[in-house]
Structures are given as C-alpha cells and as structure tokens.
PDB file of C-alpha atoms in Angstrom:
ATOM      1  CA  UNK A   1     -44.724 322.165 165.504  1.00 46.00           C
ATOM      2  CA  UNK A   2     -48.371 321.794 164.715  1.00 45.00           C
ATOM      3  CA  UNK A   3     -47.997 323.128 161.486  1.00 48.00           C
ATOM      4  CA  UNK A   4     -45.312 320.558 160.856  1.00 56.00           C
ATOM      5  CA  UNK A   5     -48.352 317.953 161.456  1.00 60.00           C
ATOM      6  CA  UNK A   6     -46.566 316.835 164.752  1.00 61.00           C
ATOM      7  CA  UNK A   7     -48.905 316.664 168.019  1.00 66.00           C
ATOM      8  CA  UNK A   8     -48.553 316.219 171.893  1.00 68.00           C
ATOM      9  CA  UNK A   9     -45.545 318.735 171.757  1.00 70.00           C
ATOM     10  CA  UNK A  10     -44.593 318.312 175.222  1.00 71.00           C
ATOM     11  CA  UNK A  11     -41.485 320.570 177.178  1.00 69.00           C
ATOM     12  CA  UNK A  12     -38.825 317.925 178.016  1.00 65.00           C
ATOM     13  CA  UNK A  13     -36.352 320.527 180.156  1.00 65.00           C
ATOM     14  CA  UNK A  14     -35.472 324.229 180.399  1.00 67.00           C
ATOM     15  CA  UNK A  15     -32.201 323.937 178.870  1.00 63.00           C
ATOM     16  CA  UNK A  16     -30.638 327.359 178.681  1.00 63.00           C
ATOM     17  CA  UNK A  17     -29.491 326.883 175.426  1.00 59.00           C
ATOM     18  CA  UNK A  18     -31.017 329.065 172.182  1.00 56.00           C
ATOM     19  CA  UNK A  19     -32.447 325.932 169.879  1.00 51.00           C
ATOM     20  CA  UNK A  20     -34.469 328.660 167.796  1.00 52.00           C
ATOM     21  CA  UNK A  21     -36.493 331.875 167.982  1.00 54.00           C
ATOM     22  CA  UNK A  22     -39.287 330.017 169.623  1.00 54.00           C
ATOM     23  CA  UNK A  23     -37.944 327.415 171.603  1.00 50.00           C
ATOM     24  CA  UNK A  24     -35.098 329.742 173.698  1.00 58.00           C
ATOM     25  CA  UNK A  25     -33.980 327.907 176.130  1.00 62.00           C
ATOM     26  CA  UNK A  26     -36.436 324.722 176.131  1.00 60.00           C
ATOM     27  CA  UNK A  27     -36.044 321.311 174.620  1.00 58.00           C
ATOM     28  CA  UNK A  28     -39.811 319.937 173.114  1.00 58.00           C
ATOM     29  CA  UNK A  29     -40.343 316.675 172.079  1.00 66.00           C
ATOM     30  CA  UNK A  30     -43.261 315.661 169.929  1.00 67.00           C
ATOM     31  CA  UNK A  31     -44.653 312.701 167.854  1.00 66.00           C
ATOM     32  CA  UNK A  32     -45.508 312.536 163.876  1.00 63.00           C
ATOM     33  CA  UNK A  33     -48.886 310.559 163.211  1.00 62.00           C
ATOM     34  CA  UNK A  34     -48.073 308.122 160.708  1.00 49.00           C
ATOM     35  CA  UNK A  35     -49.221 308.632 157.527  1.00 54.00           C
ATOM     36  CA  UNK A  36     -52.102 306.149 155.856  1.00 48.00           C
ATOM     37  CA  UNK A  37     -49.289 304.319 153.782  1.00 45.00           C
ATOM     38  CA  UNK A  38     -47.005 303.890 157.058  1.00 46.00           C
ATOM     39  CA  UNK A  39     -50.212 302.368 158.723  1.00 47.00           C
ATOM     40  CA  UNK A  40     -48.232 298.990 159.022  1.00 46.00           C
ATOM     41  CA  UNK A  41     -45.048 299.965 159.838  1.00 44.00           C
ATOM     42  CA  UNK A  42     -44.116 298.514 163.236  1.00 45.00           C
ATOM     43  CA  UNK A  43     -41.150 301.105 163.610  1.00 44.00           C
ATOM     44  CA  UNK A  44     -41.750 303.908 166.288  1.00 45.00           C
ATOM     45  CA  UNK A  45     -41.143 307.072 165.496  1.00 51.00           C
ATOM     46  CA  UNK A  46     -40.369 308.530 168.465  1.00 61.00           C
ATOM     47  CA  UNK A  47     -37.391 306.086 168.546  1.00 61.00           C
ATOM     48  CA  UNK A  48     -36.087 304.780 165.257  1.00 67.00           C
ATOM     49  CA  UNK A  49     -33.608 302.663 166.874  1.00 70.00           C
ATOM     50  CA  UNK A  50     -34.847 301.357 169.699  1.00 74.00           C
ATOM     51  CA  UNK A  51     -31.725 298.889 170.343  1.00 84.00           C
ATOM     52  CA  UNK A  52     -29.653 302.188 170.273  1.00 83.00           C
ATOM     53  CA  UNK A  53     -31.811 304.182 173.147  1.00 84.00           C
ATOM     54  CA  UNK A  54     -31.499 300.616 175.141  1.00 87.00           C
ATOM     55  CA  UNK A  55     -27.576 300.780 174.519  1.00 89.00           C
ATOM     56  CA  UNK A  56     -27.236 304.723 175.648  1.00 89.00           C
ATOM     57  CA  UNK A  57     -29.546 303.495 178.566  1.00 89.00           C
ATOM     58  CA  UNK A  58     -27.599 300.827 179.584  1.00 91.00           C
ATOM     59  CA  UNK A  59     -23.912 302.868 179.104  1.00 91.00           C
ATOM     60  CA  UNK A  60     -24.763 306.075 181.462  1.00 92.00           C
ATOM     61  CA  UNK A  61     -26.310 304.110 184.257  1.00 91.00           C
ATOM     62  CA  UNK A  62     -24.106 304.303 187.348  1.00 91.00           C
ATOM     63  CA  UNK A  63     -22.060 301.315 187.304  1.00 92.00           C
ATOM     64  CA  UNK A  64     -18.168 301.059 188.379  1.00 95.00           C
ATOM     65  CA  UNK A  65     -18.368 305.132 187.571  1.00 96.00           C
ATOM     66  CA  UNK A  66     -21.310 307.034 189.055  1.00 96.00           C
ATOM     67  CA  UNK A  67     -23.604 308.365 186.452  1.00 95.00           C
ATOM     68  CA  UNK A  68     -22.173 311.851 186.646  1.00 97.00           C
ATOM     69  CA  UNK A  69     -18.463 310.879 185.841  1.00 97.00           C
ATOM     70  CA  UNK A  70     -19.854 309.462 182.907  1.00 97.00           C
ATOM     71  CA  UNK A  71     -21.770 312.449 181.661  1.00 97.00           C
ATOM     72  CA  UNK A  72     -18.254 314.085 182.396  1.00 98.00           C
ATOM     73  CA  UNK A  73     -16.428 311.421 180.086  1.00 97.00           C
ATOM     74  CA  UNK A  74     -19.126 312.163 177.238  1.00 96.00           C
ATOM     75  CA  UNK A  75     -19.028 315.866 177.553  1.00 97.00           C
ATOM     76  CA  UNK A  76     -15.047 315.961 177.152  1.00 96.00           C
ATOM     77  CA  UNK A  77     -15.781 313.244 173.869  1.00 94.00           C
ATOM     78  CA  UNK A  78     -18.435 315.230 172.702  1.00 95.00           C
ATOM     79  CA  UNK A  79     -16.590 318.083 173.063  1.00 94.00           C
ATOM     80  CA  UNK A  80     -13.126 316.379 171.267  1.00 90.00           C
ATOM     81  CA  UNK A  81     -15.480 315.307 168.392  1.00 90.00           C
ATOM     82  CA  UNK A  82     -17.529 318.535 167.560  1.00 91.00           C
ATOM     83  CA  UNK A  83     -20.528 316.545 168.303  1.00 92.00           C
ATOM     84  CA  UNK A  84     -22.762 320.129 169.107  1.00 94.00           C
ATOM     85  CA  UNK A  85     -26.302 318.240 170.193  1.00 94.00           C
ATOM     86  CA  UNK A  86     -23.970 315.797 172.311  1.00 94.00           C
ATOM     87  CA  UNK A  87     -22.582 318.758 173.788  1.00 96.00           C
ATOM     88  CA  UNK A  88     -25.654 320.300 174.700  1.00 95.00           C
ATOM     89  CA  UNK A  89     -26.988 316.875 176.284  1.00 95.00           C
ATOM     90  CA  UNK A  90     -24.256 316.162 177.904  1.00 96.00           C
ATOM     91  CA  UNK A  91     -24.028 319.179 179.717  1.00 96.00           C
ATOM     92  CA  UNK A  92     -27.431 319.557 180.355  1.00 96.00           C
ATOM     93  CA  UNK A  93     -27.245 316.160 181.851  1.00 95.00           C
ATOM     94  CA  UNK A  94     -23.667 316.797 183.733  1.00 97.00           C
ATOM     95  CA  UNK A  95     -25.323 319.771 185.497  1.00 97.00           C
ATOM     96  CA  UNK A  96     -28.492 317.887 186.821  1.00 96.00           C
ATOM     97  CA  UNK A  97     -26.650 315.303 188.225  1.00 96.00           C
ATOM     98  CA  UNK A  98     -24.600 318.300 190.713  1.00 97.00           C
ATOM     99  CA  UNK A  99     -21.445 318.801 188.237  1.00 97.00           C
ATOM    100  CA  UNK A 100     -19.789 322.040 189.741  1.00 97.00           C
ATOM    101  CA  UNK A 101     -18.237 324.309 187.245  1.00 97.00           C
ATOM    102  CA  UNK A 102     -14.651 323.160 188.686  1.00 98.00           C
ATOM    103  CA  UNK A 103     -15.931 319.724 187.122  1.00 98.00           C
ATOM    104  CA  UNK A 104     -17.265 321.224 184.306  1.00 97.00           C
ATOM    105  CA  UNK A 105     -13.483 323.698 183.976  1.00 97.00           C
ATOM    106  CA  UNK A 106     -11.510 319.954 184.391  1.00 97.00           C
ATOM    107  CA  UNK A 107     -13.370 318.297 181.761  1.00 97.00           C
ATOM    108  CA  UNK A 108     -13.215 321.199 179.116  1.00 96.00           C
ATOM    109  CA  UNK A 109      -9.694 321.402 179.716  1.00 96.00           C
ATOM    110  CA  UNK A 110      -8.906 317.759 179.444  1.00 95.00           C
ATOM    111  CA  UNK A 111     -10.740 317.844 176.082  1.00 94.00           C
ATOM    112  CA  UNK A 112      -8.629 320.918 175.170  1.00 94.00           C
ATOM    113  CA  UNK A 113      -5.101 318.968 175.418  1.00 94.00           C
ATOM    114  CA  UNK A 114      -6.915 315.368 173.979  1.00 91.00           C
ATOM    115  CA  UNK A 115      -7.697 318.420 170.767  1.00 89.00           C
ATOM    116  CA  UNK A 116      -4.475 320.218 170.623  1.00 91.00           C
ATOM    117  CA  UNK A 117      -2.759 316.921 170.690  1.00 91.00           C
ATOM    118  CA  UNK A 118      -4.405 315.455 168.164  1.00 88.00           C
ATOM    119  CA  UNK A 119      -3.089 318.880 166.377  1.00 88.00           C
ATOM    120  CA  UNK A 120       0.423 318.837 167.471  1.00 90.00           C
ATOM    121  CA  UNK A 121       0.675 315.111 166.252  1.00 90.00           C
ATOM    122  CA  UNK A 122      -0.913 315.743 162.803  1.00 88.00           C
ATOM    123  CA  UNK A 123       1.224 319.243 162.170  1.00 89.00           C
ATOM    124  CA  UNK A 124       4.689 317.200 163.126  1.00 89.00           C
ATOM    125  CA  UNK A 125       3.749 314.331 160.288  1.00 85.00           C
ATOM    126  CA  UNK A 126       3.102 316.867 158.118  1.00 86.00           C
ATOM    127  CA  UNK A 127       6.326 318.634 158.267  1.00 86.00           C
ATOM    128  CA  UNK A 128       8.597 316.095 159.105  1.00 82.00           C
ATOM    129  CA  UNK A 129       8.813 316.502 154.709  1.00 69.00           C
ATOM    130  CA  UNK A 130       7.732 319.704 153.899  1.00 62.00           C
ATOM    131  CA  UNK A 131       8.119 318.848 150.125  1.00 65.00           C
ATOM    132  CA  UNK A 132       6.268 315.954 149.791  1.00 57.00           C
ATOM    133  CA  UNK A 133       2.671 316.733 148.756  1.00 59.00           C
ATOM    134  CA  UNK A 134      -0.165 314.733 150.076  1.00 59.00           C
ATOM    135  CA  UNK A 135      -0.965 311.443 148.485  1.00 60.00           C
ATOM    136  CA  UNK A 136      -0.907 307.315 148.832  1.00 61.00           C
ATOM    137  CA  UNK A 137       2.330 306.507 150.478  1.00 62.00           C
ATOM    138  CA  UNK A 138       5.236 305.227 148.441  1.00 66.00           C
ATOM    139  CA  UNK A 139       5.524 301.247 148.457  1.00 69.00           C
ATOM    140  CA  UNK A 140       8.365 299.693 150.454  1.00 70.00           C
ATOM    141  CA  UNK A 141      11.949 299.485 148.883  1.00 70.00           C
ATOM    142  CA  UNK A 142      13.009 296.260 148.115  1.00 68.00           C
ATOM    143  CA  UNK A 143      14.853 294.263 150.519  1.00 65.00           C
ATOM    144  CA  UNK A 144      17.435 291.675 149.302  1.00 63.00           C
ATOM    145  CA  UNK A 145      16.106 288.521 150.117  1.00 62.00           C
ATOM    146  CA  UNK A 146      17.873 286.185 152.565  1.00 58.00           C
ATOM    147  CA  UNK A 147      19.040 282.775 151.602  1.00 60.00           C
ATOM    148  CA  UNK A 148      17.169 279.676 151.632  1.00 60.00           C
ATOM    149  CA  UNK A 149      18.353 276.526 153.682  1.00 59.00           C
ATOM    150  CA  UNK A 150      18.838 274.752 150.223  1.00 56.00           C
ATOM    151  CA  UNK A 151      22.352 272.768 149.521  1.00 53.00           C
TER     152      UNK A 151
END
C-alpha cells in the first residue's frame, strides 16, 4: 500500500477470504493524501459518496427486520446479481451478527431458485419460436377500426 502512496493502512476485519497474496484473509483500509492540485477539493476520499454510505447506513439498521435478516436479504441479492465484493460483505457481515450455516444453507438456496427461475423463464421465451432470430419485435397487426358515433 505504501508504495501506492496510500498511508494509515489500518486492518478493518479478518475476513477469511483470499483478497491477494498479501492480504489472505484480511480486509485493510487506507487513505490517499491528496495531491497539491486536489488541495481544494472538499470531496473525501475515503468516501466519495457520502450520501450513499448514509443510505447503506440507514437501510441495514435493525428496523421492522433485525439487522441480521437483512444481511440475509442482501446476501441472497448479492448472490442473484453476481455482485462478488457484496457477497463477501454480506457474508462477512451475516456471520458477525450469529447467522448459523442453516441460515446461511436457506438463503443460498432461496437465491438458487430466484437464479434458476430467472433461467427457466428466459429459456421458455426463447423457444416458444425456435426460428425466429433475436431482434426488435415485430409492430402490431392492424386492427380494423371500429365505427364512429357519426350519422
């Protein structure tokens, strides 16, 4: 990191997860001095969007749902969207609020049938014609039009 020019490198969590060859298992955070031209930029840059941090904040605090079923609900999205550092935090987050690998089972295999549905609906449109070839869909056919109330 320091030869990166970032400083204050600091461990955030043992993770168990292999980021790289020197970070196995460790998530580091660490902040970029701004350089002389950027001397006037008000912008953090520890948190580019600061509104967005404030909105994750305000979405996983325990509310009607406890803070772990929502970890839950954004591991199964995370894992339904491919979203691999969501993943990562989500579980990571899941497991240190107590989820118990049932949990963890119920919400991989939820995500499984949201996945293969998504599939099985797709794969039917497709071959409900298996001769028509992708491409803008054809316009409507022409409708006779009804009469008007005129005499």
């Amino acid at each position: 990191m320091h030869t990166a020019g970032f400083v204050r490198g600091r461990l955030v969590r043992l993770t168990g997860f292999k980021s790289s060859a020197y970070t196995e298992g460790a998530l580091f955070t660490a902040d970029k001095p701004l350089a002389a031209s950027e001397k006037g930029v008000e912008m953090s840059r520890s948190d580019p969007f600061p509104s967005h941090q404030e909105f994750v904040t305000q979405t996983f605090a325990a509310g009607a749902l406890d803070a772990k079923t929502k970890r839950l609900i954004a591991l199964g999205a995370s894992l339904a969207a491919g979203c691999e550092p969501c993943i990562r935090r989500s579980l990571a987050v899941a497991r240190e609020l107590g989820a118990t690998p049932q949990e963890l089972r119920e919400t991989l295999a939820i995500a499984m049938v949201v996945g293969a549905s998504k599939v099985k609906l797709l794969g039917r449109d497709c071959l409900a014609d298996p001769s028509s070839e992708p491409g803008p869909p054809e316009p409507p056919a022409a409708t006779p039009s009804a009469p008007t109330g005129g005499a």
